[in-house]
């Protein structure tokens, strides 16, 4: 009886060992590896916020007179912009900068003879932030009309922003991840393998460039503010197991 029981145990042990060894051989022969892919998420969008700045100045030997003239200019600038449809609360005037001017004097033979006071230059800057992008764009082009009123107004180029940028980033990440997965599936299919689990995912730098601008990407990320119409893009680097 004991001999029969020992024989049965021995047979079961041989069967189990055969199964384990067989699985080890099968697993050893299974192709193991990874697929590294990079996906791109890209979208065109139009800015919904504009920031426009400009400044005007006055020069005079008399500081009080210069301030009075600059205050008159400020009222004319304000009235002009309000007449163009900009609310008064959107007009942000910064503090007046006052700078004395000096003329450098030299003799005929080039010796420095000191400097002579040449009056004051007073400068005041203006900033407008608005979601009425087209309106502010138009005003920034037509502001030279103030020259006809004797105001030396210098307009800067408008800067364009997008208020839904965080939502756009999430959308781009989703697009880039999906693009990377599709690439990985095709690679696995072409190599007669099956796409396994995701091992790692790394997000690239978020880039915003002007549409059709030919603008280069930057390692630290490009953030275009010069163009109203922009292109946002981001990359996702994924690593998958291959079965």
XYZ file of C-alpha atoms in Angstrom:
243
model
C 0.000 0.000 0.000
C 2.795 2.364 0.944
C 4.648 1.461 -2.200
C 1.611 2.272 -4.351
C 1.084 5.605 -2.550
C 4.747 6.552 -3.070
C 4.503 5.687 -6.726
C 1.429 7.908 -7.122
C 3.170 10.833 -5.387
C 6.194 10.374 -7.589
C 4.041 10.396 -10.723
C 2.195 13.556 -9.615
C 5.514 15.251 -8.869
C 6.783 14.381 -12.350
C 3.609 15.802 -13.941
C 3.849 19.063 -11.931
C 7.534 19.418 -12.754
C 6.764 18.860 -16.424
C 4.079 21.567 -16.376
C 6.360 24.070 -14.624
C 9.249 23.299 -16.949
C 6.978 23.529 -19.963
C 5.686 26.961 -18.908
C 9.227 28.146 -18.273
C 10.233 27.137 -21.780
C 7.158 28.788 -23.247
C 7.730 32.015 -21.278
C 11.403 32.001 -22.195
C 10.487 31.777 -25.862
C 7.870 34.514 -25.705
C 9.147 37.743 -27.267
C 9.760 40.334 -24.526
C 10.368 43.999 -25.356
C 9.051 47.523 -25.341
C 7.779 50.065 -27.826
C 8.762 53.716 -27.443
C 6.494 56.160 -29.254
C 5.955 59.915 -29.356
C 2.495 61.313 -30.010
C 1.594 64.843 -31.056
C -1.420 66.858 -29.979
C -2.052 70.021 -31.988
C -4.849 72.564 -32.305
C -5.424 75.955 -33.904
C -7.226 78.616 -31.897
C -7.982 82.335 -31.903
C -7.029 84.586 -29.004
C -9.897 85.969 -26.935
C -7.965 88.570 -24.919
C -5.884 91.497 -26.137
C -3.480 93.702 -24.191
C -2.529 96.982 -25.805
C -0.173 99.637 -24.476
C 0.955 103.068 -25.591
C 2.482 106.205 -24.166
C 2.498 109.951 -24.700
C 4.915 112.627 -23.581
C 5.568 116.346 -23.181
C 8.777 118.365 -22.982
C 9.278 121.738 -21.333
C 11.798 123.766 -19.361
C 9.071 124.461 -16.820
C 8.020 121.362 -14.896
C 4.644 122.748 -13.853
C 3.810 123.676 -17.425
C 4.860 120.227 -18.656
C 2.573 118.541 -16.117
C -0.344 120.764 -17.133
C 0.177 119.948 -20.823
C 0.465 116.233 -20.075
C -2.758 116.319 -18.078
C -4.539 117.932 -21.034
C -3.156 115.199 -23.296
C -4.346 112.545 -20.891
C -7.895 113.891 -21.031
C -7.835 114.038 -24.831
C -6.515 110.448 -25.033
C -9.163 109.274 -22.577
C -11.980 111.068 -24.411
C -10.780 109.689 -27.736
C -10.708 106.065 -26.520
C -14.080 106.352 -24.793
C -15.559 107.753 -28.020
C -14.239 104.626 -29.768
C -16.150 102.372 -27.401
C -13.581 101.604 -24.691
C -15.145 101.831 -21.184
C -13.460 104.350 -18.909
C -12.718 101.641 -16.301
C -10.640 99.759 -18.878
C -8.211 102.670 -19.239
C -5.238 102.068 -16.954
C -2.923 105.092 -16.781
C 0.374 104.512 -15.037
C 2.269 107.068 -12.975
C 4.018 109.907 -14.808
C 7.732 109.478 -15.370
C 9.739 112.702 -15.079
C 13.228 112.864 -16.521
C 15.476 115.937 -16.643
C 17.429 116.379 -19.875
C 20.986 117.604 -20.211
C 22.997 118.645 -23.196
C 26.625 117.512 -23.218
C 29.045 120.280 -24.199
C 32.423 119.851 -25.915
C 35.040 122.304 -27.165
C 36.168 122.411 -30.788
C 39.152 120.248 -29.894
C 36.956 117.624 -28.204
C 37.393 118.570 -24.554
C 34.404 117.949 -22.317
C 33.006 121.240 -20.978
C 30.239 119.883 -18.785
C 26.509 119.723 -19.311
C 23.679 122.190 -19.626
C 20.120 121.657 -18.366
C 17.829 121.167 -21.351
C 14.377 120.880 -19.789
C 12.164 118.006 -18.678
C 10.585 115.066 -20.462
C 7.362 113.800 -18.930
C 5.982 110.450 -20.079
C 2.808 108.588 -19.210
C 1.840 105.115 -20.362
C -1.577 103.608 -20.930
C -2.697 99.979 -20.883
C -5.928 98.358 -22.013
C -6.950 94.722 -21.454
C -10.068 93.674 -23.313
C -11.931 90.702 -24.714
C -13.126 92.926 -27.579
C -10.108 91.963 -29.625
C -11.154 93.354 -33.003
C -12.187 96.698 -31.518
C -8.864 97.228 -29.726
C -6.958 96.119 -32.821
C -8.718 98.770 -34.879
C -8.053 101.475 -32.302
C -4.357 100.581 -32.113
C -4.105 101.216 -35.855
C -6.120 104.440 -35.819
C -4.585 106.024 -32.711
C -2.315 108.149 -34.912
C -5.382 110.374 -35.339
C -4.316 111.926 -32.041
C -1.334 113.461 -33.820
C -3.781 115.849 -35.430
C -4.580 117.080 -31.921
C -0.912 117.653 -31.157
C -0.469 114.563 -28.997
C 2.729 112.571 -29.480
C 1.196 109.132 -28.830
C 3.352 106.058 -29.431
C 1.453 102.813 -29.887
C 2.912 99.379 -29.194
C 1.898 96.205 -30.981
C -1.064 94.484 -29.304
C -0.357 91.252 -27.398
C -2.785 88.366 -27.717
C -3.735 85.767 -25.096
C -6.230 82.952 -24.576
C -8.272 82.699 -21.387
C -9.079 78.971 -21.779
C -5.459 77.899 -21.939
C -5.643 75.293 -19.155
C -8.553 73.509 -20.823
C -6.685 73.626 -24.110
C -3.642 72.001 -22.490
C -5.749 69.085 -21.227
C -7.240 68.668 -24.690
C -3.763 68.621 -26.261
C -2.486 66.041 -23.760
C -5.427 63.769 -24.574
C -4.795 64.139 -28.309
C -1.073 63.477 -27.959
C -1.673 60.394 -25.785
C -4.187 58.960 -28.233
C -1.858 59.639 -31.153
C 0.991 57.846 -29.359
C -1.184 54.821 -28.546
C -2.321 54.486 -32.169
C 1.301 54.576 -33.317
C 2.245 51.918 -30.762
C -0.646 49.647 -31.797
C 0.388 49.842 -35.441
C 4.003 49.052 -34.610
C 2.965 46.062 -32.493
C 0.611 44.838 -35.209
C 3.277 45.100 -37.906
C 5.745 43.204 -35.717
C 3.205 40.400 -35.094
C 3.039 41.237 -31.413
C 0.392 42.412 -28.996
C 0.543 45.757 -27.267
C 0.920 45.269 -23.528
C 0.667 47.524 -20.517
C 1.793 51.130 -20.446
C 5.106 51.353 -18.600
C 5.688 55.105 -18.527
C 4.401 58.387 -19.948
C 6.321 61.648 -20.190
C 4.844 64.945 -21.296
C 6.811 67.286 -23.545
C 6.909 71.082 -23.499
C 3.720 72.989 -24.325
C 4.320 75.216 -27.354
C 2.241 78.121 -28.681
C 3.255 79.574 -32.029
C 1.642 81.865 -34.559
C -0.309 80.079 -37.264
C 1.721 79.690 -40.464
C 4.499 81.771 -38.908
C 7.388 79.334 -39.341
C 8.260 80.057 -35.722
C 10.792 77.685 -34.144
C 10.045 75.623 -31.059
C 12.051 76.269 -27.906
C 13.432 73.779 -25.365
C 11.819 75.830 -22.645
C 8.558 76.291 -24.544
C 7.415 78.979 -26.950
C 4.621 81.347 -25.911
C 3.650 83.542 -28.840
C 1.817 86.780 -27.996
C 2.324 88.605 -31.299
C -0.262 86.698 -33.371
C -4.002 86.598 -32.815
C -4.360 83.215 -34.528
C -2.138 80.605 -32.916
C -1.283 76.918 -32.918
C -0.896 74.978 -29.666
C 1.002 71.699 -29.569
C 2.428 69.228 -27.100
C 4.108 65.819 -27.293
C 3.655 62.700 -25.155
C 6.341 60.000 -24.971
C 4.876 56.604 -24.037
C 6.576 53.249 -23.415
C 4.524 50.071 -23.778
C 5.277 46.430 -23.137
C 5.048 44.109 -26.118
C 3.696 40.580 -25.717
